[in-house]
Coordinates of C-alpha atoms and ligand atoms in Angstrom, one line a residue:
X1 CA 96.7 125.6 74.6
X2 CA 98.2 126.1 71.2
X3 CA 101.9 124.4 69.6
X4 CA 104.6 124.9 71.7
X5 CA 108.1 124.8 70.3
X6 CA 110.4 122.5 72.0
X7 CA 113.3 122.4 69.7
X8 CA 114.1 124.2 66.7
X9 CA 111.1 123.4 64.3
X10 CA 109.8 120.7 66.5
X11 CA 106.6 121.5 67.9
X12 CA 104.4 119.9 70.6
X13 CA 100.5 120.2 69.2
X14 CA 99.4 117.8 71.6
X15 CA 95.9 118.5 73.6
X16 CA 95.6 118.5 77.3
X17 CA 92.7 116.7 78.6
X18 CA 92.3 118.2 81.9
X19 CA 89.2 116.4 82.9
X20 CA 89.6 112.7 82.7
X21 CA 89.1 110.5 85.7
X22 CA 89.3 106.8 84.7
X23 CA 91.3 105.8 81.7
X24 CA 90.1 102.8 80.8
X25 CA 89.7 102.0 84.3
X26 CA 92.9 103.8 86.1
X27 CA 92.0 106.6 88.1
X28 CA 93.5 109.6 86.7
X29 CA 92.9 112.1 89.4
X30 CA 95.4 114.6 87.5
X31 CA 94.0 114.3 84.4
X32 CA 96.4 113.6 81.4
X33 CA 98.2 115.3 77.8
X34 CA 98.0 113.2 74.6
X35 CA 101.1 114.8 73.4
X36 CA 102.2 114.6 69.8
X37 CA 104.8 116.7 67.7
X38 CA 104.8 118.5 64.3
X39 CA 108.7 118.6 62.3
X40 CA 108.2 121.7 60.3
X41 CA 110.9 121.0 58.1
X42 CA 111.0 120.0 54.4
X43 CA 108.8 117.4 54.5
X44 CA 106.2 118.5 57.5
X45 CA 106.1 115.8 59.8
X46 CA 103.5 115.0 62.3
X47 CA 104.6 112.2 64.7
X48 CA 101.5 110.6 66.4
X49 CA 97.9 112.2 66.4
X50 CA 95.9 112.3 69.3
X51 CA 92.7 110.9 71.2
X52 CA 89.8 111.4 68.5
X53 CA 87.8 113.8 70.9
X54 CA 90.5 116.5 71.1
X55 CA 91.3 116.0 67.3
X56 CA 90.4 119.8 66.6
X57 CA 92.7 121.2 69.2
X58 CA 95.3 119.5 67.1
X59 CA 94.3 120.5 63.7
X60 CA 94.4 124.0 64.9
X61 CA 97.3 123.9 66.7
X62 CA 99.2 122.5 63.1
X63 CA 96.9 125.3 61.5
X64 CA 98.7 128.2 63.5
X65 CA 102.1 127.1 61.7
X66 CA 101.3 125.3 58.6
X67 CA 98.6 124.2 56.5
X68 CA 97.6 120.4 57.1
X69 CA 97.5 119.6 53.5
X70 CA 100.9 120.1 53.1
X71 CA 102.2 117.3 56.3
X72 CA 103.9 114.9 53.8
X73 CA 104.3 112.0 56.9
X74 CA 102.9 111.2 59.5
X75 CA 104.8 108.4 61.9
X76 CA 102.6 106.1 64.2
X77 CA 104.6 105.6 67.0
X78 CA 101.8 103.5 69.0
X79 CA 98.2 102.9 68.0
X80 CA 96.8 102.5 71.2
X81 CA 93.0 105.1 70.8
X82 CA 94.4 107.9 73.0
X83 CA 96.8 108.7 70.0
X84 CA 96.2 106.9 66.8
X85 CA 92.2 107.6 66.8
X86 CA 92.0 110.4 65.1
X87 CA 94.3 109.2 61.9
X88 CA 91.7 109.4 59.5
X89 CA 90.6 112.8 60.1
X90 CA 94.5 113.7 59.6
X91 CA 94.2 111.5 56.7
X92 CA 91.8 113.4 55.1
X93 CA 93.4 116.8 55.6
X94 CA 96.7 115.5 54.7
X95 CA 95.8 112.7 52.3
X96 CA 99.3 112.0 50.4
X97 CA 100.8 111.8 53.4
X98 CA 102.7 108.8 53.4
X99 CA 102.2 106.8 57.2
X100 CA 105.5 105.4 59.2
X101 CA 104.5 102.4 60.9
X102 CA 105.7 99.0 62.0
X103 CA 104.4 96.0 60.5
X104 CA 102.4 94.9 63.8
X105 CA 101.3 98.6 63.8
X106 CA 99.9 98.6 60.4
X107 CA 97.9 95.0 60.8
X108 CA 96.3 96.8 63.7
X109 CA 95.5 100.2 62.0
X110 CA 93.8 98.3 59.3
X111 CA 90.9 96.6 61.9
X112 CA 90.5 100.3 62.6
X113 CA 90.5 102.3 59.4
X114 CA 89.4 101.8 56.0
X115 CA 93.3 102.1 55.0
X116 CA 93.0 100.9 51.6
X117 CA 93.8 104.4 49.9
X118 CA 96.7 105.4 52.5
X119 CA 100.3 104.9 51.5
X120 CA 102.6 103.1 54.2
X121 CA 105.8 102.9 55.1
X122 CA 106.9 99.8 57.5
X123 CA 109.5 100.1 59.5
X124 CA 112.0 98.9 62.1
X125 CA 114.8 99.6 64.3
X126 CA 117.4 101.6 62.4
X127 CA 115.1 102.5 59.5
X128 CA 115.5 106.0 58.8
X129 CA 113.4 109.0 57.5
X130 CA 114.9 112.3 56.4
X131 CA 112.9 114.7 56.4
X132 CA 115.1 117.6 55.5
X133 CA 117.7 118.7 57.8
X134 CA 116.6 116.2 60.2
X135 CA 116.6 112.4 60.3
X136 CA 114.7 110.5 62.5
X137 CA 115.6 107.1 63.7
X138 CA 113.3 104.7 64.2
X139 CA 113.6 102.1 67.5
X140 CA 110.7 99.0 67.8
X141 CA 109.9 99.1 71.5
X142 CA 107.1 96.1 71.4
X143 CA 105.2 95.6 74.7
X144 CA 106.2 99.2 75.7
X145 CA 103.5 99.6 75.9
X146 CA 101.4 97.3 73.1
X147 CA 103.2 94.7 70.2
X148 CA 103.0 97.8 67.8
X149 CA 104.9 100.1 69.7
X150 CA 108.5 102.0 68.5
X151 CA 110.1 105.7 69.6
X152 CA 111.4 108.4 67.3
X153 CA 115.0 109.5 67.7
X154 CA 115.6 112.5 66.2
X155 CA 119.4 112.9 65.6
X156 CA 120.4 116.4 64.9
X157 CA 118.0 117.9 68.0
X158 CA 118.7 114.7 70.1
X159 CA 115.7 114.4 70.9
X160 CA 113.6 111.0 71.6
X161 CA 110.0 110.8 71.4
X162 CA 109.4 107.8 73.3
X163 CA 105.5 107.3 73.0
X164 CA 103.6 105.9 76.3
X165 CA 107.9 105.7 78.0
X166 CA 108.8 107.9 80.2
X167 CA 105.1 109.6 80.8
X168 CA 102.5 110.5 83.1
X169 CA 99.1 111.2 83.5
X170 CA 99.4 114.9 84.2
X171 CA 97.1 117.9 82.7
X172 CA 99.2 120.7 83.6
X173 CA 100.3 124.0 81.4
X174 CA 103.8 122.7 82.0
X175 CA 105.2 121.7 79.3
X176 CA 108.4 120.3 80.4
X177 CA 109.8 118.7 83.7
X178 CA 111.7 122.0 84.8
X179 CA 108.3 124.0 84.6
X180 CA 106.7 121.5 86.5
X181 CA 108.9 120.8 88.8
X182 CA 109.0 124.3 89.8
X183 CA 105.6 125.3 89.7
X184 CA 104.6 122.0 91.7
X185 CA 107.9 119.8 93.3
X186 CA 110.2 116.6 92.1
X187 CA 108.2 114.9 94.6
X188 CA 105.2 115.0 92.4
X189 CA 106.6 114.1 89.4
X190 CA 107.8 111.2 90.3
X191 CA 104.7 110.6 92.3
X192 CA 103.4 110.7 88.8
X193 CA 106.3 108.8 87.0
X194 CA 105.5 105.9 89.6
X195 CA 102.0 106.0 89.4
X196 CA 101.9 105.8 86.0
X197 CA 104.5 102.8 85.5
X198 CA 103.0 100.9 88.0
X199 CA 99.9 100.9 86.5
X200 CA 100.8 100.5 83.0
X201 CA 104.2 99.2 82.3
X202 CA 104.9 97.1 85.6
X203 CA 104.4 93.5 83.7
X204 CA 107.1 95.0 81.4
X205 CA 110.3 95.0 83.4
X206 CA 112.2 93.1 81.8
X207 CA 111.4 94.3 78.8
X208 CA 112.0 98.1 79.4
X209 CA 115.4 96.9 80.9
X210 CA 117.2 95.4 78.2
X211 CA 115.3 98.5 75.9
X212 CA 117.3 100.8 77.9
X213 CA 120.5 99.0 77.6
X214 CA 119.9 98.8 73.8
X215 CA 119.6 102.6 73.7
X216 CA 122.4 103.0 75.6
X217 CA 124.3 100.5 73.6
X218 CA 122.8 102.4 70.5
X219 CA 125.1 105.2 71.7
X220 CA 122.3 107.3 71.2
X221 CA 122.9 111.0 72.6
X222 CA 119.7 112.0 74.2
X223 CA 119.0 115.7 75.6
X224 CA 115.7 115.6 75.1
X225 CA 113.0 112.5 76.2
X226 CA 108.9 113.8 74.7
X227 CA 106.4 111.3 75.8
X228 CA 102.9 110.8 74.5
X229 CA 101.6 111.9 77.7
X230 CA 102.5 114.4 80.6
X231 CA 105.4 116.4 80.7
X232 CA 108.6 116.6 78.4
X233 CA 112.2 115.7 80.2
X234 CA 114.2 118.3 79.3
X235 CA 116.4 119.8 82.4
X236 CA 117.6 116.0 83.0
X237 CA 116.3 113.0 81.1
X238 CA 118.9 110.7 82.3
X239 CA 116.8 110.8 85.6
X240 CA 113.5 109.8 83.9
X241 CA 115.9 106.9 82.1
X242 CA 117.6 105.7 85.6
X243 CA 114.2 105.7 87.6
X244 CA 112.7 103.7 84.6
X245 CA 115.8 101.3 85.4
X246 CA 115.2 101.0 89.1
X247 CA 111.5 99.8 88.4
X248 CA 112.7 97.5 86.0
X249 CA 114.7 96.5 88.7
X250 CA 112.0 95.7 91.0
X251 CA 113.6 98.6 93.7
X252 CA 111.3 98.7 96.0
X253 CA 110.9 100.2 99.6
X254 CA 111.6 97.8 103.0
X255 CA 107.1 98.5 104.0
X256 CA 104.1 96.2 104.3
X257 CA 101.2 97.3 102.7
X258 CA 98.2 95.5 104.3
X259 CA 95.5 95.5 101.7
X260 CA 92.1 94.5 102.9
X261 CA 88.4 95.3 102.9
X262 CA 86.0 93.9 105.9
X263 CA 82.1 92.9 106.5
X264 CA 81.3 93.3 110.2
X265 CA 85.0 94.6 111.1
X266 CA 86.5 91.3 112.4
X267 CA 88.7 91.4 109.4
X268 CA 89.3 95.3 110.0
X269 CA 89.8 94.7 113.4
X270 CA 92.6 91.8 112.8
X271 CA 94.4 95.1 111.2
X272 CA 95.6 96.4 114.0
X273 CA 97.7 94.1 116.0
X274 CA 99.0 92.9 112.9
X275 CA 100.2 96.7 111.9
X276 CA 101.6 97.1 115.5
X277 CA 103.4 93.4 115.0
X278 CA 104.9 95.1 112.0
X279 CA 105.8 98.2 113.8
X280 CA 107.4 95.8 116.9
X281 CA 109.7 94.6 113.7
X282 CA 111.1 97.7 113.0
X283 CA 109.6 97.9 109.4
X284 CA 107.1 100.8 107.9
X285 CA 103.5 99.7 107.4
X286 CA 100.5 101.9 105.6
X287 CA 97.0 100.1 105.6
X288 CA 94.7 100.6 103.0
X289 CA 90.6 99.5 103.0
X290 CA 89.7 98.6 99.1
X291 CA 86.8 99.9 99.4
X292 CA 87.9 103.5 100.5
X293 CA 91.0 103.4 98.4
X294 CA 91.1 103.3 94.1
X295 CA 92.8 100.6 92.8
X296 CA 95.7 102.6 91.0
X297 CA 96.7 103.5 94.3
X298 CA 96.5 100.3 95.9
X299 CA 98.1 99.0 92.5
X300 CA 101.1 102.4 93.3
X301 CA 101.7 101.1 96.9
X302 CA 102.2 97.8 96.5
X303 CA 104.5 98.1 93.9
X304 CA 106.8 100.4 95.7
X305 CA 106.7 98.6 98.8
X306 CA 108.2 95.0 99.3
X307 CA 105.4 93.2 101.1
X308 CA 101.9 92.6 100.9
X309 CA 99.6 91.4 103.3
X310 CA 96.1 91.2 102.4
X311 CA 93.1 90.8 104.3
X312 CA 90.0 89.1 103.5
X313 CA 86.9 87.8 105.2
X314 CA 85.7 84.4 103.6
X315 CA 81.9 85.3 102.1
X316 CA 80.2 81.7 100.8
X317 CA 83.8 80.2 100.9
X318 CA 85.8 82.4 99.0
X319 CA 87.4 85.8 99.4
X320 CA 85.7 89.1 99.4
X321 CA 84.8 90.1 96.1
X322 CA 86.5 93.5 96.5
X323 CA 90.2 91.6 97.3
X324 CA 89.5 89.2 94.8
X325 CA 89.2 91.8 91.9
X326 CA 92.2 93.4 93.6
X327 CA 94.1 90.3 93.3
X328 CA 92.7 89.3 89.5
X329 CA 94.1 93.2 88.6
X330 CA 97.5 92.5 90.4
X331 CA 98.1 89.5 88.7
X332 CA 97.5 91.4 85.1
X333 CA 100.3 93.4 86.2
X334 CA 103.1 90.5 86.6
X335 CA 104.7 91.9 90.6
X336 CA 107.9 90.4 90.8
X337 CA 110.4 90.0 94.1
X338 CA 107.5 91.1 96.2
X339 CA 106.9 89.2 99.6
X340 CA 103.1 88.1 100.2
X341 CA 100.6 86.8 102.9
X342 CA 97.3 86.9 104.2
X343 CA 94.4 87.2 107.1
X344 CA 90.8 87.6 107.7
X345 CA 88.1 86.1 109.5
X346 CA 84.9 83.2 108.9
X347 CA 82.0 81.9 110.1
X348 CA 81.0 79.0 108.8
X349 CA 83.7 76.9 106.5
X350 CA 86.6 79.3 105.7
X351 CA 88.5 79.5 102.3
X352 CA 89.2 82.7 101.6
X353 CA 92.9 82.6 103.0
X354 CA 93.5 80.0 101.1
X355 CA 92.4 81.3 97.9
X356 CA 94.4 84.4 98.3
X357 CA 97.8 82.0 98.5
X358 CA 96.6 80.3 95.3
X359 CA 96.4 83.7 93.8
X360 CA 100.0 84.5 94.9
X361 CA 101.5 81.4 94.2
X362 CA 99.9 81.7 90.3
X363 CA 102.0 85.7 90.2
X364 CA 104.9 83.5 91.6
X365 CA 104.8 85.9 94.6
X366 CA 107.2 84.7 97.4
X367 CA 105.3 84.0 100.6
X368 CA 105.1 83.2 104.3
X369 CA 102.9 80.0 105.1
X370 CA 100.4 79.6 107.0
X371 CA 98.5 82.8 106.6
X372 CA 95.9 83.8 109.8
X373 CA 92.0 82.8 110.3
X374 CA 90.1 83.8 113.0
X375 CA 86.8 82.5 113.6
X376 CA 84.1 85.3 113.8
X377 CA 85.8 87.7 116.1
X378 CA 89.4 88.4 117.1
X379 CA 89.6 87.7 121.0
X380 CA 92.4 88.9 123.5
X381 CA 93.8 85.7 122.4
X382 CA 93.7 86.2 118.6
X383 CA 94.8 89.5 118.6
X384 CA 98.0 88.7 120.1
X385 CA 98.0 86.0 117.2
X386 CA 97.7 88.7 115.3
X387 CA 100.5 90.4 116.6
X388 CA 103.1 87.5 116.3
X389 CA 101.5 87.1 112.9
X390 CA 102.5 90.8 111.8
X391 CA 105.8 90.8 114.1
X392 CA 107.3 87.4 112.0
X393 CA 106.0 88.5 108.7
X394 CA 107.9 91.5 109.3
X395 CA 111.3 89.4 110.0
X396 CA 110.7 87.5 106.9
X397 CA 110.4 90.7 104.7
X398 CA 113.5 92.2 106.6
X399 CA 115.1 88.8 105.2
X400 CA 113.8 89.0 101.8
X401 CA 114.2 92.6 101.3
X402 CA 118.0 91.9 102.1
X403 CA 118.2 89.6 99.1
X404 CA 118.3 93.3 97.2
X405 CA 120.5 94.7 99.3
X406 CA 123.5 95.2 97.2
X407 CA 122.1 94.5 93.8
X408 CA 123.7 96.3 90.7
X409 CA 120.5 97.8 89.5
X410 CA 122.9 99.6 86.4
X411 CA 123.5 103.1 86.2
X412 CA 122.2 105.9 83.4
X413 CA 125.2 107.5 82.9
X414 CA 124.8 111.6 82.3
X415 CA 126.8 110.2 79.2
X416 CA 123.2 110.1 78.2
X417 CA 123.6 114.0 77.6
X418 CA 126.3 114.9 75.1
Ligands
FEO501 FE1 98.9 106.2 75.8 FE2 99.3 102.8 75.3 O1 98.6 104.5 75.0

């Protein structure tokens, strides 16, 4: 869509890739932006490239405001392939440009260039590069989101580019949160902001906690937040900053999701009673069939809910193959302070009940013992079972939820804005 200037002589000629559906196995169903941002000042700057396929949409984006040849550095904020993969052919357009990279950056580069001719720079937190009238700051942010990653502060604009932080998977023409907001709703954005750190950043709490005290300790004044994907925070990046903080935080809502998929519906059918248990309880429930639901938005709902139930018939003694990649997927992604138990039905020797406590007991999931087993068909019987099952694990999330109740989750100041 062509460079869009977001600060003086800072321009966004990023690509919008409106079309992608699974990244590397997250459903996307709103595509995404690898955003990336030229410094036209003088040294021309190019901070992060882009996914190799929409490499020309850069090139001539930078060619509407400058030649190529003449971008003396080029910073890798994160080599991850959706924006480091097309560094060569930037390389070759641009090739003195000296490369800003951190050391863990650069030994990763290397197993995916021939980088023997390219000059490098290696940097960490507080290293600086002047470029001209502007100095940009560099901050390591490892694990946010691979070892190699680090943002870009750039002092006199106060602008951060903050790589994979503080993004979404978005393909809009909005540029920046106040365009989107207002052409779509806040709702959706942080719909977006959740989905996206849910799926990508959750094992990284703590992490992205003490990075955002650092920051703020940094005394960094921030007006502007650019991510590698989705839109820019502009009208108010200390809310992108303090919802980061809440999810670091573990907020989540006072709901049971049950999870579950079925074979002959006695699992399905054990849904129910248990939901209306829940209900009895007082607390909000949403019930989702793997098989009918993607996985980033199972992934989403548990995350922003306190409990889990999950349902699973036993199939040759273990569970259903559809919870049990659910489960192996969860546990990637590190849930903390979330409440967990589980149901379903068997025929011949049980097991999968089981197996799904050993699951949560290896995320160190807090959970409510014995879980439910119904042999081959809920009767009048079991589904009251099931009721009293749903009703008390309810209470018990009531009872752990309270345990947040009250918790300083820290405040983003507005002092984030000068
Ligand atoms: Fe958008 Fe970790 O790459």
């Amino acid at each position: 869509m062509g460079a869009v200037e977001i600060k003086p002589g800072i321009h966004w000629v990023g690509a919008i890739d409106w079309g992608v559906r699974d990244f590397h196995g997250y459903i996307t169903p709103h595509g995404t932006s690898y955003n990336n941002y030229l410094i036209l000042d003088k040294h021309v700057t190019l901070v992060d490239t882009v996914k190799h396929d929409f490499c020309e949409y850069t090139i001539d984006s930078i060619r509407d405001l400058v030649d190529p040849a003449k971008i003396e550095n080029v910073v890798i904020n994160h080599i991850e392939n959706d924006h480091a993969s097309s560094v060569d052919r930037i390389m070759e357009l641009a090739p003195h440009a000296t490369i800003y990279i951190t050391e863990r950056g650069k030994k990763a580069l290397d197993r995916f260039f021939n980088t023997s001719s390219w000059k490098f720079v290696i940097v960490k937190t507080g290293h600086t590069l002047h470029t001209g009238a502007k100095t940009i700051t560099f901050l390591e942010t490892p694990m946010i989101h691979w070892p190699d990653s680090m943002m870009s502060y750039v002092k006199e604009d106060r602008l951060l580019i903050s790589q994979d932080a503080f993004g979404q998977h978005l393909a809009t023409s909005a540029r920046f949160d106040d365009e989107y907001c207002d052409q779509y709703s806040v709702a959706a954005l942080e719909h977006a902001v959740r989905d996206y750190y849910a799926n990508i950043l959750m094992p990284f709490g703590t992490i992205i906690r003490a990075k955002i005290v650092e920051i703020q300790k940094l005394g960094l004044e921030i007006d502007m937040i650019a991510p590698d994907h989705g839109i820019i925070w502009r009208r108010n990046p200390a809310k992108i900053l303090q919802m980061y903080l809440d999810m670091a935080n573990d907020k989540a809502d006072l709901r049971v999701v049950i999870i579950y998929d079925t074979m002959w519906h006695s699992t399905e059918h054990m849904t129910i009673p248990i939901m209306q248990g829940i209900r009895a309880a007082g607390v909000d429930v949403e019930v989702l069939k793997l098989r009918s639901t993607p996985m980033s938005v199972a992934i989403k709902r548990v995350w922003e809910s306190r409990a889990m139930l999950v349902g699973t018939p036993t199939l040759n003694n273990i569970m259903f193959p559809t919870v049990a990649e659910f489960l192996t997927h969860l546990r990637g992604l590190r849930p903390k302070n979330r409440i967990a138990g589980a149901f379903g039905s068997y025929g011949w020797g049980g097991g999968a009940v089981k197996e799904a406590y050993e699951s949560f007991k290896k995320m160190g999931l807090e959970t409510t013992e014995p879980g439910l087993e119904v042999f081959y068909r809920p009767s009048v019987e079991d589904e009251k079972r099931c009721f009293e099952f749903g009703k008390h694990f309810a209470e018990k999330t009531i009872e752990f939820h309270k345990k947040f109740d009250g918790v300083q989750l820290g405040k983003c100041q507005d002092s984030t804005k000068p």
